[in-house]
């Protein structure tokens, strides 16, 4: 997971992005290059994953890996394409819908009216369903289990076996 050579990665990035794309205004044109990494902490010793061209890609990968930070690299390049300045900015991801401590959640959704809710414990889902089905006769609540690996998965016949 460690990224050994950022410089190498940048070269790879650039191979698909011709230098002609940059504007040539004055004599001393400096070009700025930005990319994103997913990372697990802001410490010196951290795992980084990437690079990504867009924040969205990095964020999606970070969420996949359970990482909580993004690192934005800004390189200021000289005319000779040498890195003259490096800026790094850490971005903390907003709390994910499912945090690290919660690996499984229960989603209830009424098949009749579409009302839905999310619960961290199975019994709360049951209580929600009980109340809903009590308040709305002939409504039927479906239960979904959400796990990091499998996403949403319906638990069929759950009311029958309760
Ligand atoms: Zn309903």
PDB file of C-alpha atoms and ligand atoms in Angstrom:
ATOM      1  CA  UNK A   1       0.000   0.000   0.000  1.00  0.00           C
ATOM      2  CA  UNK A   2       2.989   2.298   0.494  1.00  0.00           C
ATOM      3  CA  UNK A   3       3.776   4.483  -2.433  1.00  0.00           C
ATOM      4  CA  UNK A   4       7.511   4.247  -2.882  1.00  0.00           C
ATOM      5  CA  UNK A   5       8.182   6.818  -5.541  1.00  0.00           C
ATOM      6  CA  UNK A   6       5.843   9.676  -6.057  1.00  0.00           C
ATOM      7  CA  UNK A   7       8.063  11.007  -8.779  1.00  0.00           C
ATOM      8  CA  UNK A   8       7.627   7.881 -10.815  1.00  0.00           C
ATOM      9  CA  UNK A   9       3.894   8.065 -10.477  1.00  0.00           C
ATOM     10  CA  UNK A  10       3.921  11.606 -11.717  1.00  0.00           C
ATOM     11  CA  UNK A  11       5.865  10.582 -14.771  1.00  0.00           C
ATOM     12  CA  UNK A  12       3.237   7.983 -15.470  1.00  0.00           C
ATOM     13  CA  UNK A  13       0.517  10.539 -15.071  1.00  0.00           C
ATOM     14  CA  UNK A  14       2.185  12.860 -17.445  1.00  0.00           C
ATOM     15  CA  UNK A  15       2.762  10.337 -20.188  1.00  0.00           C
ATOM     16  CA  UNK A  16      -0.927  10.435 -21.002  1.00  0.00           C
ATOM     17  CA  UNK A  17      -1.133  14.175 -20.639  1.00  0.00           C
ATOM     18  CA  UNK A  18       1.012  15.870 -23.265  1.00  0.00           C
ATOM     19  CA  UNK A  19       2.810  19.012 -22.216  1.00  0.00           C
ATOM     20  CA  UNK A  20       1.292  20.837 -25.148  1.00  0.00           C
ATOM     21  CA  UNK A  21      -1.854  21.095 -23.109  1.00  0.00           C
ATOM     22  CA  UNK A  22      -0.350  23.828 -21.007  1.00  0.00           C
ATOM     23  CA  UNK A  23      -0.680  27.438 -21.936  1.00  0.00           C
ATOM     24  CA  UNK A  24       2.436  29.232 -23.114  1.00  0.00           C
ATOM     25  CA  UNK A  25       2.052  32.807 -22.169  1.00  0.00           C
ATOM     26  CA  UNK A  26       5.238  34.445 -20.989  1.00  0.00           C
ATOM     27  CA  UNK A  27       8.795  33.229 -20.961  1.00  0.00           C
ATOM     28  CA  UNK A  28       8.725  31.730 -17.506  1.00  0.00           C
ATOM     29  CA  UNK A  29       5.560  29.739 -17.633  1.00  0.00           C
ATOM     30  CA  UNK A  30       5.047  27.692 -14.577  1.00  0.00           C
ATOM     31  CA  UNK A  31       2.663  24.874 -14.677  1.00  0.00           C
ATOM     32  CA  UNK A  32       0.757  23.501 -11.763  1.00  0.00           C
ATOM     33  CA  UNK A  33      -0.086  19.878 -11.552  1.00  0.00           C
ATOM     34  CA  UNK A  34      -2.601  18.555  -9.102  1.00  0.00           C
ATOM     35  CA  UNK A  35      -3.506  15.061  -8.148  1.00  0.00           C
ATOM     36  CA  UNK A  36      -5.123  13.216  -5.301  1.00  0.00           C
ATOM     37  CA  UNK A  37      -4.211  10.302  -3.099  1.00  0.00           C
ATOM     38  CA  UNK A  38      -6.334   8.348  -0.686  1.00  0.00           C
ATOM     39  CA  UNK A  39      -4.612   7.988   2.669  1.00  0.00           C
ATOM     40  CA  UNK A  40      -5.356   6.478   6.048  1.00  0.00           C
ATOM     41  CA  UNK A  41      -3.935   9.182   8.286  1.00  0.00           C
ATOM     42  CA  UNK A  42      -2.115  12.491   8.358  1.00  0.00           C
ATOM     43  CA  UNK A  43       0.901  10.997  10.097  1.00  0.00           C
ATOM     44  CA  UNK A  44       4.312  10.748   8.523  1.00  0.00           C
ATOM     45  CA  UNK A  45       3.936   7.018   8.363  1.00  0.00           C
ATOM     46  CA  UNK A  46       0.768   6.530   6.458  1.00  0.00           C
ATOM     47  CA  UNK A  47      -0.589   4.395   3.707  1.00  0.00           C
ATOM     48  CA  UNK A  48      -1.315   6.223   0.515  1.00  0.00           C
ATOM     49  CA  UNK A  49      -3.125   4.965  -2.502  1.00  0.00           C
ATOM     50  CA  UNK A  50      -3.265   6.577  -5.867  1.00  0.00           C
ATOM     51  CA  UNK A  51      -2.719   8.856  -7.647  1.00  0.00           C
ATOM     52  CA  UNK A  52      -6.055   9.961  -8.944  1.00  0.00           C
ATOM     53  CA  UNK A  53      -6.789  12.799 -11.280  1.00  0.00           C
ATOM     54  CA  UNK A  54      -9.970  13.820  -9.569  1.00  0.00           C
ATOM     55  CA  UNK A  55     -11.048  14.193  -6.010  1.00  0.00           C
ATOM     56  CA  UNK A  56     -14.104  12.040  -6.706  1.00  0.00           C
ATOM     57  CA  UNK A  57     -12.029   9.063  -7.786  1.00  0.00           C
ATOM     58  CA  UNK A  58      -9.750   9.373  -4.783  1.00  0.00           C
ATOM     59  CA  UNK A  59     -12.698   9.706  -2.459  1.00  0.00           C
ATOM     60  CA  UNK A  60     -14.406   6.632  -3.862  1.00  0.00           C
ATOM     61  CA  UNK A  61     -11.208   4.642  -3.419  1.00  0.00           C
ATOM     62  CA  UNK A  62     -10.690   5.983   0.094  1.00  0.00           C
ATOM     63  CA  UNK A  63     -14.176   4.883   1.068  1.00  0.00           C
ATOM     64  CA  UNK A  64     -13.533   1.463  -0.404  1.00  0.00           C
ATOM     65  CA  UNK A  65     -10.384   1.089   1.629  1.00  0.00           C
ATOM     66  CA  UNK A  66     -11.861   2.564   4.778  1.00  0.00           C
ATOM     67  CA  UNK A  67      -9.414   5.478   4.622  1.00  0.00           C
ATOM     68  CA  UNK A  68     -10.481   8.752   6.160  1.00  0.00           C
ATOM     69  CA  UNK A  69      -8.319  11.263   4.389  1.00  0.00           C
ATOM     70  CA  UNK A  70      -7.452  12.552   0.986  1.00  0.00           C
ATOM     71  CA  UNK A  71      -4.164  14.139   0.214  1.00  0.00           C
ATOM     72  CA  UNK A  72      -4.012  16.756  -2.470  1.00  0.00           C
ATOM     73  CA  UNK A  73      -0.632  17.211  -4.090  1.00  0.00           C
ATOM     74  CA  UNK A  74       0.144  20.351  -5.960  1.00  0.00           C
ATOM     75  CA  UNK A  75       3.316  20.477  -7.925  1.00  0.00           C
ATOM     76  CA  UNK A  76       4.565  23.664  -9.421  1.00  0.00           C
ATOM     77  CA  UNK A  77       6.641  22.796 -12.441  1.00  0.00           C
ATOM     78  CA  UNK A  78       9.283  24.884 -14.056  1.00  0.00           C
ATOM     79  CA  UNK A  79       9.671  25.335 -17.800  1.00  0.00           C
ATOM     80  CA  UNK A  80      11.934  22.337 -17.793  1.00  0.00           C
ATOM     81  CA  UNK A  81       9.145  20.305 -16.233  1.00  0.00           C
ATOM     82  CA  UNK A  82      11.047  20.126 -12.987  1.00  0.00           C
ATOM     83  CA  UNK A  83       9.163  20.190  -9.747  1.00  0.00           C
ATOM     84  CA  UNK A  84      10.065  23.431  -8.042  1.00  0.00           C
ATOM     85  CA  UNK A  85       7.428  23.490  -5.332  1.00  0.00           C
ATOM     86  CA  UNK A  86       5.307  20.885  -3.662  1.00  0.00           C
ATOM     87  CA  UNK A  87       2.197  21.664  -1.698  1.00  0.00           C
ATOM     88  CA  UNK A  88       0.229  19.047   0.104  1.00  0.00           C
ATOM     89  CA  UNK A  89      -3.153  19.518   1.650  1.00  0.00           C
ATOM     90  CA  UNK A  90      -4.933  16.953   3.730  1.00  0.00           C
ATOM     91  CA  UNK A  91      -8.664  16.733   3.369  1.00  0.00           C
ATOM     92  CA  UNK A  92     -10.614  14.861   5.954  1.00  0.00           C
ATOM     93  CA  UNK A  93     -13.527  13.002   4.491  1.00  0.00           C
ATOM     94  CA  UNK A  94     -16.899  13.779   5.964  1.00  0.00           C
ATOM     95  CA  UNK A  95     -18.123  10.958   8.144  1.00  0.00           C
ATOM     96  CA  UNK A  96     -19.159   8.144   5.916  1.00  0.00           C
ATOM     97  CA  UNK A  97     -22.670   6.820   6.073  1.00  0.00           C
ATOM     98  CA  UNK A  98     -21.252   3.667   7.488  1.00  0.00           C
ATOM     99  CA  UNK A  99     -18.305   4.292   9.719  1.00  0.00           C
ATOM    100  CA  UNK A 100     -15.564   1.813  10.473  1.00  0.00           C
ATOM    101  CA  UNK A 101     -17.204   0.680  13.661  1.00  0.00           C
ATOM    102  CA  UNK A 102     -20.461  -0.156  11.961  1.00  0.00           C
ATOM    103  CA  UNK A 103     -19.991  -2.915   9.461  1.00  0.00           C
ATOM    104  CA  UNK A 104     -23.605  -3.828   9.077  1.00  0.00           C
ATOM    105  CA  UNK A 105     -26.789  -1.813   9.006  1.00  0.00           C
ATOM    106  CA  UNK A 106     -30.394  -2.650   8.583  1.00  0.00           C
ATOM    107  CA  UNK A 107     -32.568  -0.834   6.132  1.00  0.00           C
ATOM    108  CA  UNK A 108     -36.295  -1.092   6.385  1.00  0.00           C
ATOM    109  CA  UNK A 109     -38.494  -0.050   3.525  1.00  0.00           C
ATOM    110  CA  UNK A 110     -42.224  -0.309   3.260  1.00  0.00           C
ATOM    111  CA  UNK A 111     -43.162  -2.061   0.035  1.00  0.00           C
ATOM    112  CA  UNK A 112     -46.551  -0.367   0.108  1.00  0.00           C
ATOM    113  CA  UNK A 113     -45.830   3.303   0.717  1.00  0.00           C
ATOM    114  CA  UNK A 114     -42.061   3.529   0.296  1.00  0.00           C
ATOM    115  CA  UNK A 115     -41.304   4.926   3.746  1.00  0.00           C
ATOM    116  CA  UNK A 116     -37.862   3.818   4.840  1.00  0.00           C
ATOM    117  CA  UNK A 117     -35.392   3.988   7.677  1.00  0.00           C
ATOM    118  CA  UNK A 118     -31.917   2.831   8.652  1.00  0.00           C
ATOM    119  CA  UNK A 119     -31.091   1.006  11.865  1.00  0.00           C
ATOM    120  CA  UNK A 120     -27.902  -0.117  13.480  1.00  0.00           C
ATOM    121  CA  UNK A 121     -29.449  -3.028  15.284  1.00  0.00           C
ATOM    122  CA  UNK A 122     -31.786  -5.668  13.968  1.00  0.00           C
ATOM    123  CA  UNK A 123     -34.265  -5.277  16.788  1.00  0.00           C
ATOM    124  CA  UNK A 124     -34.714  -1.588  16.028  1.00  0.00           C
ATOM    125  CA  UNK A 125     -35.611  -2.504  12.469  1.00  0.00           C
ATOM    126  CA  UNK A 126     -38.177  -4.878  13.841  1.00  0.00           C
ATOM    127  CA  UNK A 127     -39.651  -2.266  16.149  1.00  0.00           C
ATOM    128  CA  UNK A 128     -39.855   0.179  13.256  1.00  0.00           C
ATOM    129  CA  UNK A 129     -41.599  -2.413  11.108  1.00  0.00           C
ATOM    130  CA  UNK A 130     -43.988  -3.331  13.913  1.00  0.00           C
ATOM    131  CA  UNK A 131     -45.011   0.264  14.450  1.00  0.00           C
ATOM    132  CA  UNK A 132     -45.327   0.952  10.747  1.00  0.00           C
ATOM    133  CA  UNK A 133     -47.368  -2.124  10.024  1.00  0.00           C
ATOM    134  CA  UNK A 134     -49.507  -1.405  13.072  1.00  0.00           C
ATOM    135  CA  UNK A 135     -50.176   2.159  12.011  1.00  0.00           C
ATOM    136  CA  UNK A 136     -50.807   1.274   8.386  1.00  0.00           C
ATOM    137  CA  UNK A 137     -52.823  -1.849   7.995  1.00  0.00           C
ATOM    138  CA  UNK A 138     -51.814  -4.137   5.136  1.00  0.00           C
ATOM    139  CA  UNK A 139     -48.497  -2.364   4.627  1.00  0.00           C
ATOM    140  CA  UNK A 140     -45.562  -4.695   4.353  1.00  0.00           C
ATOM    141  CA  UNK A 141     -42.080  -3.704   5.442  1.00  0.00           C
ATOM    142  CA  UNK A 142     -39.064  -5.223   3.764  1.00  0.00           C
ATOM    143  CA  UNK A 143     -35.731  -5.572   5.486  1.00  0.00           C
ATOM    144  CA  UNK A 144     -32.351  -5.114   3.872  1.00  0.00           C
ATOM    145  CA  UNK A 145     -29.010  -5.808   5.399  1.00  0.00           C
ATOM    146  CA  UNK A 146     -26.197  -3.539   4.346  1.00  0.00           C
ATOM    147  CA  UNK A 147     -22.664  -4.764   4.564  1.00  0.00           C
ATOM    148  CA  UNK A 148     -19.492  -3.196   3.275  1.00  0.00           C
ATOM    149  CA  UNK A 149     -18.738  -6.144   1.056  1.00  0.00           C
ATOM    150  CA  UNK A 150     -22.098  -7.043  -0.372  1.00  0.00           C
ATOM    151  CA  UNK A 151     -23.996  -3.780  -0.250  1.00  0.00           C
ATOM    152  CA  UNK A 152     -27.718  -4.022   0.233  1.00  0.00           C
ATOM    153  CA  UNK A 153     -29.141  -7.494   0.440  1.00  0.00           C
ATOM    154  CA  UNK A 154     -32.729  -8.273   1.174  1.00  0.00           C
ATOM    155  CA  UNK A 155     -33.504 -10.654   3.965  1.00  0.00           C
ATOM    156  CA  UNK A 156     -36.551 -12.453   2.659  1.00  0.00           C
ATOM    157  CA  UNK A 157     -39.361 -13.717   4.868  1.00  0.00           C
ATOM    158  CA  UNK A 158     -37.893 -12.042   7.885  1.00  0.00           C
ATOM    159  CA  UNK A 159     -41.251 -11.223   9.431  1.00  0.00           C
ATOM    160  CA  UNK A 160     -42.395 -14.779   9.128  1.00  0.00           C
ATOM    161  CA  UNK A 161     -39.504 -16.212  11.091  1.00  0.00           C
ATOM    162  CA  UNK A 162     -39.455 -13.476  13.722  1.00  0.00           C
TER     163      UNK A 162
HETATM  164 ZN1  LIG B   1     -46.082   1.780   4.574  1.00  0.00          ZN
END
